[in-house]
Coordinates of C-alpha atoms and ligand atoms in Angstrom, one line a residue:
X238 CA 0.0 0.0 0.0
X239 CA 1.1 3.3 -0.6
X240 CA 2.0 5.9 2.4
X241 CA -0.8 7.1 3.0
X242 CA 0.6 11.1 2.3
X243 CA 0.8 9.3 -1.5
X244 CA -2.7 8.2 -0.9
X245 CA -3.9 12.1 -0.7
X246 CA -2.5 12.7 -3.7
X247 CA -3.4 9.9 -5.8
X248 CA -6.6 11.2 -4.7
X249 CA -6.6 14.6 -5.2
X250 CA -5.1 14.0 -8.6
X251 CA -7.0 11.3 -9.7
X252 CA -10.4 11.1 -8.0
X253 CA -13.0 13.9 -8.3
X254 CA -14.8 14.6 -5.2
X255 CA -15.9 17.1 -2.8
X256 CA -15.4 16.3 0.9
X257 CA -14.2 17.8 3.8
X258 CA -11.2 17.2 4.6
X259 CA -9.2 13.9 3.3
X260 CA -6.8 13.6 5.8
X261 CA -9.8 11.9 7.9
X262 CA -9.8 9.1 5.9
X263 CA -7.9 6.9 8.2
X264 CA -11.1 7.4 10.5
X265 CA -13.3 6.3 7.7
X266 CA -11.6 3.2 7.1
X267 CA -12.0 1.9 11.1
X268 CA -15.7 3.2 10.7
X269 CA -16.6 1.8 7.6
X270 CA -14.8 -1.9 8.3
X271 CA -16.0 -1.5 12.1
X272 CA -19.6 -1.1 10.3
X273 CA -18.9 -3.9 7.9
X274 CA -18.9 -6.6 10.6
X275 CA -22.8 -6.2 11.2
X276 CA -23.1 -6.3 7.6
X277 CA -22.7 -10.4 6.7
X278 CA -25.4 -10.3 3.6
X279 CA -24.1 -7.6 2.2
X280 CA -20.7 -9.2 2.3
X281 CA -22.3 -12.4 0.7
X282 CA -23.1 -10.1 -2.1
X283 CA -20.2 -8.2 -2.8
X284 CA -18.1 -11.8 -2.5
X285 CA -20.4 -12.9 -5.6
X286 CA -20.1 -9.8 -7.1
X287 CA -16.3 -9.5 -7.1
X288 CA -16.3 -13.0 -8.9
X289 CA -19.2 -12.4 -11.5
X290 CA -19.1 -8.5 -11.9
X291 CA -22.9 -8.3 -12.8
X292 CA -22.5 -4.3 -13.1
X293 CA -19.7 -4.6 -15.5
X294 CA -19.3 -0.9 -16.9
X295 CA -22.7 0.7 -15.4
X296 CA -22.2 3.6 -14.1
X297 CA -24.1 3.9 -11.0
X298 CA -24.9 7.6 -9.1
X299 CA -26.3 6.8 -5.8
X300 CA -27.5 9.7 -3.7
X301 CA -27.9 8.7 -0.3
X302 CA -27.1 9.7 3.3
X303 CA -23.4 9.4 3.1
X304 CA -22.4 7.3 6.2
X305 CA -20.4 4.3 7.1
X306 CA -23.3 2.2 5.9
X307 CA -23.4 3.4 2.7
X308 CA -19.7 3.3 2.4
X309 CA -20.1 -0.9 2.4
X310 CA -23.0 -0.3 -0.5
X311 CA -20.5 1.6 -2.5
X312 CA -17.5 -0.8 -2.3
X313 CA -20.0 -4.0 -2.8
X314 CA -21.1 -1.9 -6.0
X315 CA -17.8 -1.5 -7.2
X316 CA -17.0 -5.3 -6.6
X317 CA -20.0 -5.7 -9.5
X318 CA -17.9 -4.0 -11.5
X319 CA -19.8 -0.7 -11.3
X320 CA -18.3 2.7 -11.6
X321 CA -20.0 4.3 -8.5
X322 CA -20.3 8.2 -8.0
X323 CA -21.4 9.2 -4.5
X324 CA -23.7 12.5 -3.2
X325 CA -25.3 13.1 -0.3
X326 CA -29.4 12.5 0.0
X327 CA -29.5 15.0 3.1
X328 CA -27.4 18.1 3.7
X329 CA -26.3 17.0 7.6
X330 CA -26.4 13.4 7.2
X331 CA -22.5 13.4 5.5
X332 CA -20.2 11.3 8.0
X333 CA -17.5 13.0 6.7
X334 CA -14.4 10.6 7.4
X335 CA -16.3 7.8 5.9
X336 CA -16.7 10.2 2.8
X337 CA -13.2 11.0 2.8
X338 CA -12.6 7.2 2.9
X339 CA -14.1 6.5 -0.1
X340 CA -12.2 9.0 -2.1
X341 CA -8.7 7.6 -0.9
X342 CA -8.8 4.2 -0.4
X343 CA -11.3 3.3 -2.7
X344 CA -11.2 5.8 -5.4
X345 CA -15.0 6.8 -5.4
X346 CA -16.1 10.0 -6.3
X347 CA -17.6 11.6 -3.3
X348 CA -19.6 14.6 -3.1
X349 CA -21.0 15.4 -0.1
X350 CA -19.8 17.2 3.4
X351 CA -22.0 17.7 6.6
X352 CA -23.4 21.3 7.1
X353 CA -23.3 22.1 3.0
X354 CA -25.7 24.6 2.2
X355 CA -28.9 23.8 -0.6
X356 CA -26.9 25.4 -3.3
X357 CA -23.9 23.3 -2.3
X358 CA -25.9 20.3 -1.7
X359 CA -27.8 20.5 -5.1
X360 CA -24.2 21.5 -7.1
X361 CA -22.9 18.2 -5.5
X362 CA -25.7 15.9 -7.2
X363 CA -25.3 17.9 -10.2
X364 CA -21.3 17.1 -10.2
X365 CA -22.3 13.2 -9.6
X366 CA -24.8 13.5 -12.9
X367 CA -22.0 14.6 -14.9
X368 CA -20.9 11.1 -14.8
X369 CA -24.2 10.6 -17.2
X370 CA -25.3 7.2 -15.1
X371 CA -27.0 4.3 -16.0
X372 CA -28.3 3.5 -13.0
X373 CA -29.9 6.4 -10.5
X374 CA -30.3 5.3 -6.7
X375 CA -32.2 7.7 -4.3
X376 CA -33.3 8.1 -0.9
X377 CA -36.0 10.6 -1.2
X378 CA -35.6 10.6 -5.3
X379 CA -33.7 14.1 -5.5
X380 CA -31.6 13.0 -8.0
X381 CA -34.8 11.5 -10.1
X382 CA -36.2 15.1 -9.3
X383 CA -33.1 17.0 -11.1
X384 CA -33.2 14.8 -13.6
X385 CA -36.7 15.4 -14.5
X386 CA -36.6 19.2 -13.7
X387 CA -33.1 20.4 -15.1
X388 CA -31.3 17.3 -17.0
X389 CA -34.5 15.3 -19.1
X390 CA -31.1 14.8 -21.3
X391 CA -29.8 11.9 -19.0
X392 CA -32.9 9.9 -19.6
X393 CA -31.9 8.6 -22.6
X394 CA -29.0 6.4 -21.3
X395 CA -30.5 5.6 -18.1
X396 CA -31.3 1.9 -17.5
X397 CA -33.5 2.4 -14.4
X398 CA -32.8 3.5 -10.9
X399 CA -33.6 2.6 -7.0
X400 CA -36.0 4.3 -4.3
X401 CA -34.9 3.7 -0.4
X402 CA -37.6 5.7 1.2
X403 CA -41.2 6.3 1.8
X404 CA -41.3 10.0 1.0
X405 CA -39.7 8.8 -2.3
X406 CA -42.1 6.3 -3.6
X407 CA -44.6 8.8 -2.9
X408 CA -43.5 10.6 -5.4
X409 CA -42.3 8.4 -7.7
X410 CA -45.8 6.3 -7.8
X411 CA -46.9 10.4 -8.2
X412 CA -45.1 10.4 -11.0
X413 CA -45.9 7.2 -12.5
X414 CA -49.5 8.0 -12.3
X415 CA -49.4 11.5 -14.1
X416 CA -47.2 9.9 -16.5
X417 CA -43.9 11.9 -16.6
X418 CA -42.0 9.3 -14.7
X419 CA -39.2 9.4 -17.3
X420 CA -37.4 5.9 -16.6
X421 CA -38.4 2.6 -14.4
X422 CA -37.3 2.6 -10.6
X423 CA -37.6 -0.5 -8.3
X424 CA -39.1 0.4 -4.9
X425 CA -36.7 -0.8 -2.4
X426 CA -38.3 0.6 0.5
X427 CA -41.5 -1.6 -0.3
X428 CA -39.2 -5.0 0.1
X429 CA -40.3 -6.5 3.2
X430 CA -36.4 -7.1 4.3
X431 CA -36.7 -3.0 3.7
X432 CA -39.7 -1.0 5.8
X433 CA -40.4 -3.5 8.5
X434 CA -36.7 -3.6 9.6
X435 CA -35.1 -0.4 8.3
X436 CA -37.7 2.3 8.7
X437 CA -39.4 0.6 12.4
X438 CA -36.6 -0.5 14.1
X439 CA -33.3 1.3 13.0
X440 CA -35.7 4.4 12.5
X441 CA -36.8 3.2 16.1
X442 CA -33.5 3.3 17.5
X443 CA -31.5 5.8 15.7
X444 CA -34.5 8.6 16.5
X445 CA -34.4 8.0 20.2
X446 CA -30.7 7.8 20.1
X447 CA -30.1 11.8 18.2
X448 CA -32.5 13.2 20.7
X449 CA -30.6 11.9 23.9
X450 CA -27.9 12.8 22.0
X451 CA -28.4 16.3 21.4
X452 CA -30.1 17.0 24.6
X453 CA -28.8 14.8 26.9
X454 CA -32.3 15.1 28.5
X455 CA -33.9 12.3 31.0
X456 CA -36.9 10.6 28.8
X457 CA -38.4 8.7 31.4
X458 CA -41.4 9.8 33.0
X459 CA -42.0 12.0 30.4
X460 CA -44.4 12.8 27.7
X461 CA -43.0 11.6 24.2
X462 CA -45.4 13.1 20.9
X463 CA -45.3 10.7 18.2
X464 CA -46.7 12.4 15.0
X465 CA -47.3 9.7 12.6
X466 CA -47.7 6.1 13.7
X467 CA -46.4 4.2 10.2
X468 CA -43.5 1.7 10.2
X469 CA -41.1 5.0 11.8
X470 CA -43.5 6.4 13.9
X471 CA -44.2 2.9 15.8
X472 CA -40.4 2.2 15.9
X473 CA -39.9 5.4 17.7
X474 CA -43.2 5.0 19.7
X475 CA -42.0 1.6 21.2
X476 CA -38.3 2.3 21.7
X477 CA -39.5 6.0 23.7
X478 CA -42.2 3.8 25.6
X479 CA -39.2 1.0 26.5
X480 CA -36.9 4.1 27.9
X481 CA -39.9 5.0 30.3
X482 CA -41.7 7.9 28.9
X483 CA -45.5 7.7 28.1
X484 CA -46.4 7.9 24.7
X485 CA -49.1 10.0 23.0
X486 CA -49.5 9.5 19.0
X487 CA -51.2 11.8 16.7
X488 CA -52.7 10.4 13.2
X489 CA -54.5 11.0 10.4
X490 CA -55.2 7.8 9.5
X491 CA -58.6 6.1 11.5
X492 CA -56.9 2.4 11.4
X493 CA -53.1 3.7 12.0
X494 CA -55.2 5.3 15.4
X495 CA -56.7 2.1 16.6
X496 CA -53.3 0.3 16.2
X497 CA -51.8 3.2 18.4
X498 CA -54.4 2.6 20.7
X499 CA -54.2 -0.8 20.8
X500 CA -50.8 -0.8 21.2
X501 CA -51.3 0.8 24.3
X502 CA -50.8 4.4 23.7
X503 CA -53.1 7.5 24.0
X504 CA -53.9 9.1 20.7
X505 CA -55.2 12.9 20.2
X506 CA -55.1 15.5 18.0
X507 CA -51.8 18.0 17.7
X508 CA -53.1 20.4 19.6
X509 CA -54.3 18.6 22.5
X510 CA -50.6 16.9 22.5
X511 CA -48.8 20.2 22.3
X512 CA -49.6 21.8 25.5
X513 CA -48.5 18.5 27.4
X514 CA -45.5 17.2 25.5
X515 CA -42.4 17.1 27.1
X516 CA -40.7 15.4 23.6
X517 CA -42.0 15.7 20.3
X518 CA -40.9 13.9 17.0
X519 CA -42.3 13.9 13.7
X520 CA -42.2 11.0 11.3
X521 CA -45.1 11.4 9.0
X522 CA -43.7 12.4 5.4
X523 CA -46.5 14.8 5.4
X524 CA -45.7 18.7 5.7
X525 CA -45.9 21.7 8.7
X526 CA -47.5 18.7 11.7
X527 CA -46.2 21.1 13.7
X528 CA -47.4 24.9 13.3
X529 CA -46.9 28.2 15.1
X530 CA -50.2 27.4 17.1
X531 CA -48.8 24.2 18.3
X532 CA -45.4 25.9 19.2
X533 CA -47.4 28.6 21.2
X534 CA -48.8 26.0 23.6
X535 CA -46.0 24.0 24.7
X536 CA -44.0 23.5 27.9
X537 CA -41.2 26.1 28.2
X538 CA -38.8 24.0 27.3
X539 CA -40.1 21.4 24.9
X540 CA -37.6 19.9 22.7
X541 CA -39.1 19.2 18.9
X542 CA -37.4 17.2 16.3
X543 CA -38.4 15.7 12.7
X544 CA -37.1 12.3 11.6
X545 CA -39.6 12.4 8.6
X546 CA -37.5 12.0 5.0
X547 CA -38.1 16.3 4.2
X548 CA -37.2 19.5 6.9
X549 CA -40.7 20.6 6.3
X550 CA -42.8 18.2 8.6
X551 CA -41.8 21.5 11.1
X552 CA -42.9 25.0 10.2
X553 CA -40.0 26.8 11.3
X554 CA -40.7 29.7 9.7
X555 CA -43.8 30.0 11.0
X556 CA -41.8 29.7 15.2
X557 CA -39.2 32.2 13.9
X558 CA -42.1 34.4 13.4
X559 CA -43.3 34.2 16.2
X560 CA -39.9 34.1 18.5
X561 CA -37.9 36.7 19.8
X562 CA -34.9 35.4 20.2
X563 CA -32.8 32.4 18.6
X564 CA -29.1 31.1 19.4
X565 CA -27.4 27.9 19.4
X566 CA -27.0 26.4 22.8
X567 CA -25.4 23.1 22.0
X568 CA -24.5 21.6 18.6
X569 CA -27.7 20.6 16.5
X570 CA -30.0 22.3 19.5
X571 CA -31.6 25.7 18.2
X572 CA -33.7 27.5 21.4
X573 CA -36.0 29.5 20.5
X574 CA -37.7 32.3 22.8
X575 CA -41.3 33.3 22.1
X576 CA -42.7 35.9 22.7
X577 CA -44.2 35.1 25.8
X578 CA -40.0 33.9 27.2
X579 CA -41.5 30.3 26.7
X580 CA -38.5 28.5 25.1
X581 CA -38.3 25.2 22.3
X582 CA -35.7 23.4 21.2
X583 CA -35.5 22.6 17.7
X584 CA -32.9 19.9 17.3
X585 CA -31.2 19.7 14.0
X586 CA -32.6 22.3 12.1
X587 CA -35.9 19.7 12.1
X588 CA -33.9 17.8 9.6
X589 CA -33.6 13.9 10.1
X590 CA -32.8 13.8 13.7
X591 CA -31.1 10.7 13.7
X592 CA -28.8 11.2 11.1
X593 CA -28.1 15.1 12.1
X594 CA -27.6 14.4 15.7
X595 CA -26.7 10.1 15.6
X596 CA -25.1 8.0 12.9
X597 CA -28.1 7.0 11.2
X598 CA -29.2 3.5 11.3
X599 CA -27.4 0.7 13.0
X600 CA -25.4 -1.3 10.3
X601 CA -27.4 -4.6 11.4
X602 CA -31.0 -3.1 10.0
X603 CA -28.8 -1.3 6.9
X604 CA -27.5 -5.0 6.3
X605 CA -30.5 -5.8 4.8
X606 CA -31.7 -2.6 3.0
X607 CA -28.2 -2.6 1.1
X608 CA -28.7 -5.6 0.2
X609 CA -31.6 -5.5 -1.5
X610 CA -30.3 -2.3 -3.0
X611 CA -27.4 -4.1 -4.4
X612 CA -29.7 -6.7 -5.7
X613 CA -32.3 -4.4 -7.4
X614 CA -29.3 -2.9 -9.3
X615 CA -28.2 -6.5 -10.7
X616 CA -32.1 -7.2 -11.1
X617 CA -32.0 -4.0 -13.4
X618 CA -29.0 -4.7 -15.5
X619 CA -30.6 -8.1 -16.5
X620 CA -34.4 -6.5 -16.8
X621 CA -34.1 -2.9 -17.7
X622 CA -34.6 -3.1 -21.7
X623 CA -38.1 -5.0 -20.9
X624 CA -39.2 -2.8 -18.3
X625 CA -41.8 -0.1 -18.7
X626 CA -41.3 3.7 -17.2
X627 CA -43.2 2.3 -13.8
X628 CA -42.6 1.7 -10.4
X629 CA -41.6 -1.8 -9.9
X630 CA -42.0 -3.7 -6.5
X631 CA -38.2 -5.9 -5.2
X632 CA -38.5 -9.1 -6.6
X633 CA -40.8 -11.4 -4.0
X634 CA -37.9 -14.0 -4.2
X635 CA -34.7 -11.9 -4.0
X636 CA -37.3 -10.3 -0.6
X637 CA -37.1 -13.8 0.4
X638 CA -33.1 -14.5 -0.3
X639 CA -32.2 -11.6 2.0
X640 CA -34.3 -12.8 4.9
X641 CA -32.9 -15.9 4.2
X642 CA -29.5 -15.4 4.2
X643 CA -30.1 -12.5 7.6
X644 CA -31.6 -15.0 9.7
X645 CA -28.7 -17.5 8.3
X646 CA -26.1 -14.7 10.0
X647 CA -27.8 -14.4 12.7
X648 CA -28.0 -18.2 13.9
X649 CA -31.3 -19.0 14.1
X650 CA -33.2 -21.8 12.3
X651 CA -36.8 -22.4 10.9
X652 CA -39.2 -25.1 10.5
X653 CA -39.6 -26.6 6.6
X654 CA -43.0 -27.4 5.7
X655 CA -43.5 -30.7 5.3
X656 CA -44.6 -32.6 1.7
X657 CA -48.3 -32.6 3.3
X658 CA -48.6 -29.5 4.9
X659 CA -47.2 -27.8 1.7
X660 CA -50.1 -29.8 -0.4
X661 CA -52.7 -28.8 2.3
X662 CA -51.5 -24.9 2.2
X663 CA -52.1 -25.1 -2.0
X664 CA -55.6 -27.0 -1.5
X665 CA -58.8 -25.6 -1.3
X666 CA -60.6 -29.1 -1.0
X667 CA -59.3 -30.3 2.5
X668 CA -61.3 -29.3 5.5
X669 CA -62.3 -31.4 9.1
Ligands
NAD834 N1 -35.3 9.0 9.7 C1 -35.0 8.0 8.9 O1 -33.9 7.5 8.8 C2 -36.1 7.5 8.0 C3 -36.1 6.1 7.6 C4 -37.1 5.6 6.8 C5 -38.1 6.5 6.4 N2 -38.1 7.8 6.8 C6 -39.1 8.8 6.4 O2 -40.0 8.9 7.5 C7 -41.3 9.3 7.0 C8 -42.3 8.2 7.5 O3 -42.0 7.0 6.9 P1 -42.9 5.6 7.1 O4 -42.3 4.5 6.4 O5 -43.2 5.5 8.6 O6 -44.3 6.1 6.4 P2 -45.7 5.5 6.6 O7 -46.5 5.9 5.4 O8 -45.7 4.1 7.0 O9 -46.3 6.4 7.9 C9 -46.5 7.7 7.9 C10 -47.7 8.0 8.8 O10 -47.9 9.4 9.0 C11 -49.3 9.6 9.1 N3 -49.5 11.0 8.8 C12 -49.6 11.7 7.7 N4 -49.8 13.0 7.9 C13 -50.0 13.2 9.2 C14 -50.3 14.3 10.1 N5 -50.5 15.5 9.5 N6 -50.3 14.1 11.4 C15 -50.2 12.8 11.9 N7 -49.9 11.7 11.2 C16 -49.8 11.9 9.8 C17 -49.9 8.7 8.0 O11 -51.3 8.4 8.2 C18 -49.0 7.4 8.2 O12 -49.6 6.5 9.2 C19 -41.1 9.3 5.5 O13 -40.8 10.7 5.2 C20 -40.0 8.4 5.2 O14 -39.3 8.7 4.0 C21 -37.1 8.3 7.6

């Protein structure tokens, strides 16, 4: 290997990127391989890949949230043979040594650094479309939205691309529907070894985790606000519940209510919630849950955070309007001062909480979601010339292949059906 001083230069000379600072690499590379070890099926893949090279010369952009994770995506992709270019789906989600990483010791072009600006953060998936991809991956389809908005152009050679997240599909399946969608795109957030896992409990987790983490506040005994009680929201609603705090849920949804309440929490509207929350987090994908007249009846000191896929599930324009004051008082924790001297905490700019203030997901839930990203963009290369411009579902079986092989990694064994109960499952003519 080469000192690493040569590595930075190879770098700088070779590989176009934008990250912060390269000389964190080193950190990267115990991140990314420490990160790595709770990713066994992904591993299985990029084994396979490195042998058979299923992405040989595809040029793959992937804009996603740019973290150790992700890192593991990239290199399997690369095994396949891909050429991968790398920008961030989130403008303080970058782990920026496991950026810087990727650029030296693995030669990927990076784009992304934690804090960028919009301007920077949109200039950074425009440098990664410049590669002219064949293959598009999202995680809330902003580089499907460029595309389709400012580059139609790129179209033309692109085979299909990949959806992570709800908040995407949305829009894609939007798309679809009005007929502009310009390309196919499989829907990996609809996989099974996807949402159930990824978005309940490494949302679940990861949520909890960046609020203690930017607060350092006690949670039990207190009132937790879930807005939103979909595969996130219940994550988050069981993990805040297991630390001791009592859980209130707001909905929309009638049947997503009785769940909550059956699941042993009190539901009510917003602004019923709002003057007893002590904690309030947002995973609904829907826009401005919480207003200026929610804001206005809260504890003095209520801390508010979003870990919906958009900043806009908060209407902080609509609090800064109605504060007097704003400063900083510990990183990702904005207080704001009403009017009345009543105080809320904004934590992370009511961006993602969990990647602005934590790391994200835990690598063991990302396992499988990588996996079936890596798998989608095989499953493209072979289908793409027969697909339509549609959203696709993840292949039932290649679903069932990453449970398989997950549950194989993690040791534990399940019953076979047996010749007869197989033949009684498929037959509508046995009864008592
Ligand atoms: N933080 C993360 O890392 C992460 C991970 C996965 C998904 N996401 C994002 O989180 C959001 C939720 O994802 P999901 O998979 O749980 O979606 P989901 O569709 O399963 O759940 C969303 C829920 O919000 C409810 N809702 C909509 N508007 C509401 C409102 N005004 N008030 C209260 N409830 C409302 C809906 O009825 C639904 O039950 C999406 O934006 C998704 O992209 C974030």
């Amino acid at each position: 290997m080469l000192p690493l001083e040569e590595d930075y230069k190879l770098a700088l000379t070779t590989v176009k990127c934008d990250v912060k600072d390269l000389a964190l690499a080193d950190r990267g590379k115990l991140r990314v391989e420490y990160a790595a070890q709770e990713m066994p099926v992904l591993a299985l893949i990029e084994e396979r890949f490195r042998k058979e090279k299923p992405l040989a010369g595809i040029r793959i952009v992937a804009c996603l949230h740019i973290t150790s994770e992700t890192a593991n995506l990239a290199i399997t992709l690369k095994a396949g043979g891909a050429e991968v270019y790398l920008c961030a789906s989130n403008p303080l989600s970058t782990q920026d040594d496991s950026a810087a990483h990727l650029v030296v010791h693995h030669n990927i072009p990076t784009f992304a650094i934690k804090g960028e600006d919009n301007n920077t953060y949109y200039n950074h998936i425009n440098s990664a479309l410049d590669a002219r991809p064949h293959i598009t991956m999202d995680d809330g389809a902003d580089t499907v939205s460029v595309i389709h908005k400012e580059r139609p152009d790129l179209a033309d050679g692109i085979i299909g691309g990949t959806e992570e997240t709800t908040t995407g599909v949305i829009r894609l399946r939007s798309m679809e529907r009005e007929g502009v969608l310009l390309y196919p795109i499989v829907a990996v957030n609809d996989a099974d070894t996807k949402h159930l896992f990824d978005n309940r409990y490494g949302t679940g987790q990861s949520t909890v985790d960046g609020m203690i983490r930017a607060t350092n506040r006690l949670i039990a005994g207190k009132n937790f606000v879930v807005a939103g009680y979909g595969w996130c929201g219940r994550g988050v609603a069981m993990r805040a519940k297991g630390l001791g705090a009592n859980v209130i849920v707001t909905e929309v949804n009638p049947t997503k209510a009785i769940e909550a309440v059956m699941d042993g929490f009190m539901v009510m509207p917003m602004a019923d919630a709002a003057k007893i929350g002590d904690f309030f987090c947002t995973l609904t994908g829907d826009m401005h849950v919480i207003r200026p007249e929610h804001f206005k009846v809260m504890k003095d000191g209520a801390v508010v955070a979003n870990s919906g896929h958009f900043d806009i599930e908060l209407d902080l324009r609509g609090l800064a309007d109605i504060s007097q004051e704003k400063r900083t008082v510990r990183d990702f924790v904005d207080e704001y001062t009403l009017s009345s001297g009543q105080r809320v905490y904004i934590l992370g700019e009511g961006r993602l909480v969990n990647l602005a203030a934590a790391e994200g997901h835990p690598s063991g839930v990302m396992d499988m979601s990588f996996a079936n990203q890596a798998l989608a963009s095989e499953w493209m290369v072979k289908n793409g010339e027969s697909l339509q411009r549609k959203v696709y579902s993840v292949p039932e079986e290649q679903d069932k292949r990453v449970a398989e092989l997950k549950l194989k990694s993690m040791g534990v064994d399940i019953d076979v059906l047996t010749p007869e109960q197989q033949e009684y499952l498929n037959s509508w003519t046995l009864g008592t």
